[in-house]
Structures are given as C-alpha cells and as structure tokens.
PDB file of C-alpha atoms in Angstrom:
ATOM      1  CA  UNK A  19     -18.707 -37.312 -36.214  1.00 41.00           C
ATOM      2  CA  UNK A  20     -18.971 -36.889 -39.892  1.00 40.00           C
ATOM      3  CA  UNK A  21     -20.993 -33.438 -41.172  1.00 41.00           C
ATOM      4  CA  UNK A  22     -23.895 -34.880 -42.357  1.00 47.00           C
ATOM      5  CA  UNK A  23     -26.555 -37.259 -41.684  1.00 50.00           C
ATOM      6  CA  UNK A  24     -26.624 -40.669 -43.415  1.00 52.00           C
ATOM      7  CA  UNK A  25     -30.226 -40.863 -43.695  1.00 66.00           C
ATOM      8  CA  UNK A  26     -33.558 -38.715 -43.441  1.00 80.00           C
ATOM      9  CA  UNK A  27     -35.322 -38.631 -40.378  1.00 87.00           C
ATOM     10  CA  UNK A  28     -35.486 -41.363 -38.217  1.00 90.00           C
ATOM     11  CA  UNK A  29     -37.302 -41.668 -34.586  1.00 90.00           C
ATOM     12  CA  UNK A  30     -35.237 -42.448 -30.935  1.00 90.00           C
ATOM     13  CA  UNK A  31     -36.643 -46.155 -31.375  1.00 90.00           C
ATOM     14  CA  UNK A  32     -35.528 -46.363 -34.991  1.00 91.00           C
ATOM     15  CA  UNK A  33     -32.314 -45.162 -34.144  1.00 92.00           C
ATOM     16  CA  UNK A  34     -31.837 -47.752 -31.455  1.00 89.00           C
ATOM     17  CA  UNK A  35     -33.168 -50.431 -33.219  1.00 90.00           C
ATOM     18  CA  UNK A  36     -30.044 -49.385 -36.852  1.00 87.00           C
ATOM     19  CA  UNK A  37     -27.694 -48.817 -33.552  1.00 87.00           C
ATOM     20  CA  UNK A  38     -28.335 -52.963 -32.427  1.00 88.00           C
ATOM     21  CA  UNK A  39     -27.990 -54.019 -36.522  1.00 87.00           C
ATOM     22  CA  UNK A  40     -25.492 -51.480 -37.180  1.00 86.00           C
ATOM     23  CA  UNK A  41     -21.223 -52.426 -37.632  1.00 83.00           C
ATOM     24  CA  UNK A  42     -20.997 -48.734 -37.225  1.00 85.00           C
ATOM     25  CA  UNK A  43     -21.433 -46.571 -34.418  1.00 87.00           C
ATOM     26  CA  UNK A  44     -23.767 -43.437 -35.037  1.00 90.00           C
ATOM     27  CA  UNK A  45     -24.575 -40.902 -32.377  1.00 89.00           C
ATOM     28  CA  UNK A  46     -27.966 -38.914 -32.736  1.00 93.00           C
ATOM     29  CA  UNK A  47     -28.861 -35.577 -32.649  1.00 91.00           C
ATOM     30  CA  UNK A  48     -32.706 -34.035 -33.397  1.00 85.00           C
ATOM     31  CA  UNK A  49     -33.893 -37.129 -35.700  1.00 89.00           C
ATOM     32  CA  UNK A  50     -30.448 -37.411 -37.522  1.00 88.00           C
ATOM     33  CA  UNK A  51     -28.084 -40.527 -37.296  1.00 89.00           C
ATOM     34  CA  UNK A  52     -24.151 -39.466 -37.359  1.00 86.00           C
ATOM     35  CA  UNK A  53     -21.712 -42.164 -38.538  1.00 85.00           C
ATOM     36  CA  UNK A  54     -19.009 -41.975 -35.876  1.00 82.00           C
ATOM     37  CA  UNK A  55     -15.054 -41.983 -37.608  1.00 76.00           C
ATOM     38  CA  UNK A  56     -12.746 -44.474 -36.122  1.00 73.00           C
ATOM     39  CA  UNK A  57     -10.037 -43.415 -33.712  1.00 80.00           C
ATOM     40  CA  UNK A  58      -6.461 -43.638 -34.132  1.00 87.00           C
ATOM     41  CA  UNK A  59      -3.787 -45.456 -31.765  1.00 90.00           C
ATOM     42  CA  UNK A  60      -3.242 -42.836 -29.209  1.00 94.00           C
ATOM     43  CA  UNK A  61      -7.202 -42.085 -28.609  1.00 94.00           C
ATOM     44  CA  UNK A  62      -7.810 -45.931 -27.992  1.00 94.00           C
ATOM     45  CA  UNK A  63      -4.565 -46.418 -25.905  1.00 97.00           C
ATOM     46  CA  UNK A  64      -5.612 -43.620 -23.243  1.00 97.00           C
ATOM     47  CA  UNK A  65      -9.229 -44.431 -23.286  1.00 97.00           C
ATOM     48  CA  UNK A  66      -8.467 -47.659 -22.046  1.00 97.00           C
ATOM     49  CA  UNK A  67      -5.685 -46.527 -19.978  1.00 98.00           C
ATOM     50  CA  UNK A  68      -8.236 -44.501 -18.258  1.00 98.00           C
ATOM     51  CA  UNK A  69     -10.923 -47.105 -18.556  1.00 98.00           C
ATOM     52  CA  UNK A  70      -8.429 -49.376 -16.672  1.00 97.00           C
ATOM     53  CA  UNK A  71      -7.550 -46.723 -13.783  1.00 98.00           C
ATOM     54  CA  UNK A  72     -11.366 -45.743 -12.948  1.00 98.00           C
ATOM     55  CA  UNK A  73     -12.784 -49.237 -13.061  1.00 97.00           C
ATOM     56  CA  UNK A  74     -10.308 -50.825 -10.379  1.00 96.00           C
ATOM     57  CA  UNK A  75     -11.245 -47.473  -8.222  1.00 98.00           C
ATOM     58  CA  UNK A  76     -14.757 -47.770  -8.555  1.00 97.00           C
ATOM     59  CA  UNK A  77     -14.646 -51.576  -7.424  1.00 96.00           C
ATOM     60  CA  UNK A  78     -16.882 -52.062  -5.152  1.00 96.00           C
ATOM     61  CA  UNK A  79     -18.976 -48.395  -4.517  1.00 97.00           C
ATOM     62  CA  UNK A  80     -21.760 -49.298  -6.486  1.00 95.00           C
ATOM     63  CA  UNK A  81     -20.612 -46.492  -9.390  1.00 98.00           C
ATOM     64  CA  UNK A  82     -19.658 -48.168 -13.170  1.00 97.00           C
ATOM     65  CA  UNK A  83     -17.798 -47.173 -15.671  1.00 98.00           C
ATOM     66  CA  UNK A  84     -18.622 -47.100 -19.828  1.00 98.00           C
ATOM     67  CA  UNK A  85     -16.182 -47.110 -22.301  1.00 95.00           C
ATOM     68  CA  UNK A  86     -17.479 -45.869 -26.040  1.00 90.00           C
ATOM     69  CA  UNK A  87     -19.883 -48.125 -26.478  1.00 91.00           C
ATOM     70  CA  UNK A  88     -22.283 -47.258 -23.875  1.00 96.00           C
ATOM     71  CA  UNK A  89     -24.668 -44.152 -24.876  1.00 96.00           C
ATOM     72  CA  UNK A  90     -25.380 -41.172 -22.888  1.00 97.00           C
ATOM     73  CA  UNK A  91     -28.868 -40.073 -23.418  1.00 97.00           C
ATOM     74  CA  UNK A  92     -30.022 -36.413 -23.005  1.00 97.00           C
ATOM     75  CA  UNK A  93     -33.757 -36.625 -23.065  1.00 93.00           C
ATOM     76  CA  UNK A  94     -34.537 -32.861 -22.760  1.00 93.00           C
ATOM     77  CA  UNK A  95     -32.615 -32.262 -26.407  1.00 93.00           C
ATOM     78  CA  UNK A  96     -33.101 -35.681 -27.990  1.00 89.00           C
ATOM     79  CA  UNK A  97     -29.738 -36.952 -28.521  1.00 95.00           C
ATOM     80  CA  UNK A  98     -27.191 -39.920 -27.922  1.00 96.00           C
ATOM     81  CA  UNK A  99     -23.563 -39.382 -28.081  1.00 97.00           C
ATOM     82  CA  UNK A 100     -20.825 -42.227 -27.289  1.00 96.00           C
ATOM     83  CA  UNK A 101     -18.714 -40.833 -25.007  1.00 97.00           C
ATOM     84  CA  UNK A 102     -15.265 -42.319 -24.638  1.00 97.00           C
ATOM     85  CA  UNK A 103     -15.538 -42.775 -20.558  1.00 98.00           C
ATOM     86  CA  UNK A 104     -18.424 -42.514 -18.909  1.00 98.00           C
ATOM     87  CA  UNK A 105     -18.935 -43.222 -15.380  1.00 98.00           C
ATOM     88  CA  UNK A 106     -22.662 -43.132 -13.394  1.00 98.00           C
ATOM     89  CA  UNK A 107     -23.005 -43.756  -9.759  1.00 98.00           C
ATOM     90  CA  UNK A 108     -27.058 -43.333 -10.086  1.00 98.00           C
ATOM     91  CA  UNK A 109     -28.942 -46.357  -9.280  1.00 97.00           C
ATOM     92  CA  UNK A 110     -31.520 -45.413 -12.089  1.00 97.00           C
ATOM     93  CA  UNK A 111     -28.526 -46.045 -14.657  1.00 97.00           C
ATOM     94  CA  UNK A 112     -28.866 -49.651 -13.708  1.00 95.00           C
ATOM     95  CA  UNK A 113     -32.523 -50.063 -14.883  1.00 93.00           C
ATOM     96  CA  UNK A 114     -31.572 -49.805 -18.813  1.00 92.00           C
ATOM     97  CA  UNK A 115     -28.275 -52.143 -20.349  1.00 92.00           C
ATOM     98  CA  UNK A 116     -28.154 -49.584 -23.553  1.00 91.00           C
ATOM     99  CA  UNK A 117     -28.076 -45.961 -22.699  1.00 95.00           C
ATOM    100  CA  UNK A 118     -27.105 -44.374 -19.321  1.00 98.00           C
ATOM    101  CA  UNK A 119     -28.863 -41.075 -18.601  1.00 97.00           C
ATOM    102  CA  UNK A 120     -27.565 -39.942 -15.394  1.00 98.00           C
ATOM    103  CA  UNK A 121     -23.649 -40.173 -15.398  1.00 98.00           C
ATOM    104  CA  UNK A 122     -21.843 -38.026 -12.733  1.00 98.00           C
ATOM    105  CA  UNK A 123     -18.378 -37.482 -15.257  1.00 98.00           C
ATOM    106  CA  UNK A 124     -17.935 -37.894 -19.513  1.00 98.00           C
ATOM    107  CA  UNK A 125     -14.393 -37.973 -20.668  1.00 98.00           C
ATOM    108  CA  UNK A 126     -13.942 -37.264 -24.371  1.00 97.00           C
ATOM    109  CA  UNK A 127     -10.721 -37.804 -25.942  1.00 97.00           C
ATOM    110  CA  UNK A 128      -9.852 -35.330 -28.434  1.00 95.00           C
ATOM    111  CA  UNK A 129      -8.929 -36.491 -31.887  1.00 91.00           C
ATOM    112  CA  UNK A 130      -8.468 -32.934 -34.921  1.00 89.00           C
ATOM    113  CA  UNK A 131     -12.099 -34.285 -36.110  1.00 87.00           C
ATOM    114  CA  UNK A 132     -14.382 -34.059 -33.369  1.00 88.00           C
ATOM    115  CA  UNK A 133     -11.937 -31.271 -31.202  1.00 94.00           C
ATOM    116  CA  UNK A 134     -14.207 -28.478 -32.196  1.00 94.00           C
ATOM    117  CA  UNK A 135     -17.633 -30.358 -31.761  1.00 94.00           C
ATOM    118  CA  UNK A 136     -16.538 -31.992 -28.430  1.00 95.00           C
ATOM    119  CA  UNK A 137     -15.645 -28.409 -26.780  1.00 96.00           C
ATOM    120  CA  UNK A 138     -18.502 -26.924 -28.115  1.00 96.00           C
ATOM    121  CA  UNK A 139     -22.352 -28.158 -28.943  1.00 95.00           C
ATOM    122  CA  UNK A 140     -21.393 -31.303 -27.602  1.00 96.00           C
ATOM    123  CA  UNK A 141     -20.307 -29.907 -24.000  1.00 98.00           C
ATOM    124  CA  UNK A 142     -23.180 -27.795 -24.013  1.00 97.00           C
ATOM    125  CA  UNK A 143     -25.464 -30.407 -24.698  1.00 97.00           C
ATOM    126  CA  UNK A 144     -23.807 -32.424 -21.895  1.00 98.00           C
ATOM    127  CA  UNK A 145     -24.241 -29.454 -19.128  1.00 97.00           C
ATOM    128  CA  UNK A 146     -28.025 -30.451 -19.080  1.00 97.00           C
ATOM    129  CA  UNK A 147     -27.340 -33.428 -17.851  1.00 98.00           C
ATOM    130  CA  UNK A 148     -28.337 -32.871 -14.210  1.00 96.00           C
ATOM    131  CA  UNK A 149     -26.114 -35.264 -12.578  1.00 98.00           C
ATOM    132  CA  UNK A 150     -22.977 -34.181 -14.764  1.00 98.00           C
ATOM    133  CA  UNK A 151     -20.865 -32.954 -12.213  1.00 98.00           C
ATOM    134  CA  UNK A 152     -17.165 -32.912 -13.959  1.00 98.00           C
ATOM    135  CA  UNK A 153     -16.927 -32.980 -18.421  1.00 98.00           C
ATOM    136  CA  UNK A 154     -13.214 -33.704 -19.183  1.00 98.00           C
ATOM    137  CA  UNK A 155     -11.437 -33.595 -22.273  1.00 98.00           C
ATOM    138  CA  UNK A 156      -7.974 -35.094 -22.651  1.00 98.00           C
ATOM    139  CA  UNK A 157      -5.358 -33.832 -25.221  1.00 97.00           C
ATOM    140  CA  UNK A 158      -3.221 -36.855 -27.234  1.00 96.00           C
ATOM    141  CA  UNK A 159      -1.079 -34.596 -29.294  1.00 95.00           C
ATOM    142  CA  UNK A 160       0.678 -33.794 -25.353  1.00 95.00           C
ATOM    143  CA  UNK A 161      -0.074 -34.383 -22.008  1.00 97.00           C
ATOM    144  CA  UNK A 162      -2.964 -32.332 -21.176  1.00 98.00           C
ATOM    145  CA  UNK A 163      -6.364 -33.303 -19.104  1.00 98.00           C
ATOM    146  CA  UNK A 164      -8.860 -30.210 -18.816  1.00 98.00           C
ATOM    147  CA  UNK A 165     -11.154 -30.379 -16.488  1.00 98.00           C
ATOM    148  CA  UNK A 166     -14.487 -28.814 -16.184  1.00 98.00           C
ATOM    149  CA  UNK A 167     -16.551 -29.213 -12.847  1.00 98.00           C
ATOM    150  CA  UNK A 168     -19.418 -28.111 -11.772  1.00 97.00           C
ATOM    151  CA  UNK A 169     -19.871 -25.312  -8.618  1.00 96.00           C
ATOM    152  CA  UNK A 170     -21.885 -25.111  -6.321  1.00 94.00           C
ATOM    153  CA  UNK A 171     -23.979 -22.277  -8.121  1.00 95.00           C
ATOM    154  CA  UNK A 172     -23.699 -24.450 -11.603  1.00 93.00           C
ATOM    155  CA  UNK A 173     -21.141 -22.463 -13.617  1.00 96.00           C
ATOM    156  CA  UNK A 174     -18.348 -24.682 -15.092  1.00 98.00           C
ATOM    157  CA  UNK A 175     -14.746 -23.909 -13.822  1.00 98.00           C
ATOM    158  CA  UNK A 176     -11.719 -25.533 -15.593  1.00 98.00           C
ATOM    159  CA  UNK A 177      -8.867 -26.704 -14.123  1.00 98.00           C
ATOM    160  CA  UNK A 178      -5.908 -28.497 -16.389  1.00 98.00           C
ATOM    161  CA  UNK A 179      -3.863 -30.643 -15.806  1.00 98.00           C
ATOM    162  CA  UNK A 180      -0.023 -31.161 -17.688  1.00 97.00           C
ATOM    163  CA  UNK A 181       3.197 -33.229 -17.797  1.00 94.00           C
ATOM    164  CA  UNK A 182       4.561 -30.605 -15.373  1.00 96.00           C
ATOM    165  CA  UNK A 183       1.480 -31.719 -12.290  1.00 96.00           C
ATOM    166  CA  UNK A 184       2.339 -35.780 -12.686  1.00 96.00           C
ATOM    167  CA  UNK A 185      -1.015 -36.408 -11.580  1.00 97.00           C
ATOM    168  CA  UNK A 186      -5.000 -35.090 -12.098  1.00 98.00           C
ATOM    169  CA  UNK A 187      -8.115 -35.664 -10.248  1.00 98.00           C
ATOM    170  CA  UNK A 188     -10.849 -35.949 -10.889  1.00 98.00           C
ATOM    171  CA  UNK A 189     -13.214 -34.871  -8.375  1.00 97.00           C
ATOM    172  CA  UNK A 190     -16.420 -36.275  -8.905  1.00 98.00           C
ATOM    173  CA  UNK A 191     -15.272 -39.522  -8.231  1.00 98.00           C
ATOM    174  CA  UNK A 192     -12.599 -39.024  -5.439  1.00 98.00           C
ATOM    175  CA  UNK A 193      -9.980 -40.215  -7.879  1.00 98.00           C
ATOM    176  CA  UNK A 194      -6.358 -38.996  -8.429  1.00 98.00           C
ATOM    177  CA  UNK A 195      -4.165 -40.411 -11.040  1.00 97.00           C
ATOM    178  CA  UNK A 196      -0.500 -40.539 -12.795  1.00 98.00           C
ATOM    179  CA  UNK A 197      -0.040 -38.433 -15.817  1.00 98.00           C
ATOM    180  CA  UNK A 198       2.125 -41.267 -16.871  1.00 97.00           C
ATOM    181  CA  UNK A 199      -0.601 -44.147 -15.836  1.00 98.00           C
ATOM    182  CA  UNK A 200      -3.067 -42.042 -18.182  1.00 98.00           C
ATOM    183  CA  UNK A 201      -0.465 -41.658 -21.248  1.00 98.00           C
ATOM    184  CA  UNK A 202       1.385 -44.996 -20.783  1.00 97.00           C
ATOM    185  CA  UNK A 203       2.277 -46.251 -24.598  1.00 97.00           C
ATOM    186  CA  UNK A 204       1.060 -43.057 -26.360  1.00 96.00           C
ATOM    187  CA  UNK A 205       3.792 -42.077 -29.198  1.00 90.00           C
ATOM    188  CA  UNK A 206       3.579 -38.341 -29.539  1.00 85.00           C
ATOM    189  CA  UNK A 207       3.496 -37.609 -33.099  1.00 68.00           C
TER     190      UNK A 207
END
C-alpha cells in the first residue's frame, strides 16, 4: 500500500465502481483509495503455491478459496483490503461475486512494504471480522508461517511455523501442509 491516497474522498460505491475500470488494484480505508504496489517473484510464487494446496483440499466441502483479487470487506470500519489468500466457508459469501465478508482464514504474504501495515492496523482491522478464526502471515525472506488463531475466549495466540517443523496447519480449515510444498521455487535472496 502506498502512504497516501490517490484521490479525495470517494464513497464504498465509487470505490467499487474505479475498482471494476481500474488496471490497478486499490484497497480502501475510511473514504480513501490506496494504490496497491506490485509484488515481487517470491510473494507471487508462494501465494499460488498456497492457493494451489488449499483449493484441491477444499474440493468438494462447500468452503472457496480467493487469491488477491477477491476483496474482504469489513463493514463495521469501512474498508476493503486484497488479501493474498482468502478462504470463506459461509454460505452468505456466495450471495456477492466481488467482495467476501465472512472468511474463516486471510493469509498475507509479507513483502518490506506492507510488513509493518500487515502486522499491525491491517490485522487489527481483520480481528473484527467475526468469522476470522486464524490471520496468517508468511515470511519470503526464510521459511516462516505465523499463525494467529482465535480461542475460545477471542484472544489471538500465535503459533509459527519454520524450516525446522516441515509442515504447518492451519486449523481453521483442517489442513496440514509441507514447508517445502508452500516454498517450492522461492530463491532466497
């Protein structure tokens, strides 16, 4: 996300209408359209890696998964972010094809831009999404998944993940996966 809007004001249904004309992604936060930076090789290859992984294990359950071009909505702060996986299981995600508003996990992949914004306003922004149940942000300078889930009495506990585990889960989905699946063709720079 860049630091500063690209135009004045602009209402939800003015931002979705630029969004549908627009060769560039923006999120939105309080009125204000962000131009979203392109990502480099690694943060594409293990988005899709994961993209790849979660959509042949949610065949069939009647969950779908996003990759960054589906919106997350949070209605109670007025704001769309593109997360880089999404996945909702919530049959009231299926009644709109351009923003889902009640995913059960967001994945962001960290990039040195958005590392700061992603752990930060953008997680808490994400925690009042009611059906959130796990926020995960994966590292492409090494191998390293963090996990945070939500408990049964709503706090956020993190568990990581790292070349030394081979594998991470990802609990709100049932699904366990390779560290090496996950980071297959990354070059570590």
């Amino acid at each position: 996300m860049v630091a500063s809007p690209q135009q004045d004001y602009i209402t939800p249904e003015e931002y979705l209408k630029l969004e549908q004309e627009s060769d560039v992604k923006h999120e939105y936060i309080d009125g204000y359209a962000y131009a979203m930076a392109g990502a480099n090789d690694a943060h594409v290859t293990v988005s899709g890696n994961l993209f790849v992984l979660l959509r042949s294990h949610v065949r069939g359950s009647g969950c779908r998964v996003f990759i960054s071009d589906m919106k997350a909505r949070i209605e109670k702060l007025n704001r769309y972010y593109y997360p880089d996986v999404m996945v909702t299981c919530d049959e009231r995600d299926k009644e709109n094809t351009q923003e889902k508003k009640f995913p059960c996990l967001i994945v962001e992949v960290l990039s040195d831009s958005t590392e700061a914004f992603d752990r930060g306003d953008k997680f808490a922004d994400y925690q009042l999404l009611e059906t959130l149940q796990e926020y995960v942000l994966i590292n492409v300078k090494r191998q390293r998944v963090e996990c945070f889930r939500r408990n049964s009495e709503g706090f956020w506990v993190l568990q990581s993940y790292t070349a030394e585990d081979k594998s991470f889960q990802l609990q709100s989905i049932n699904f366990e996966g390779e560290m090496s699946a996950l980071y297959e063709d990354v070059v570590f720079g």
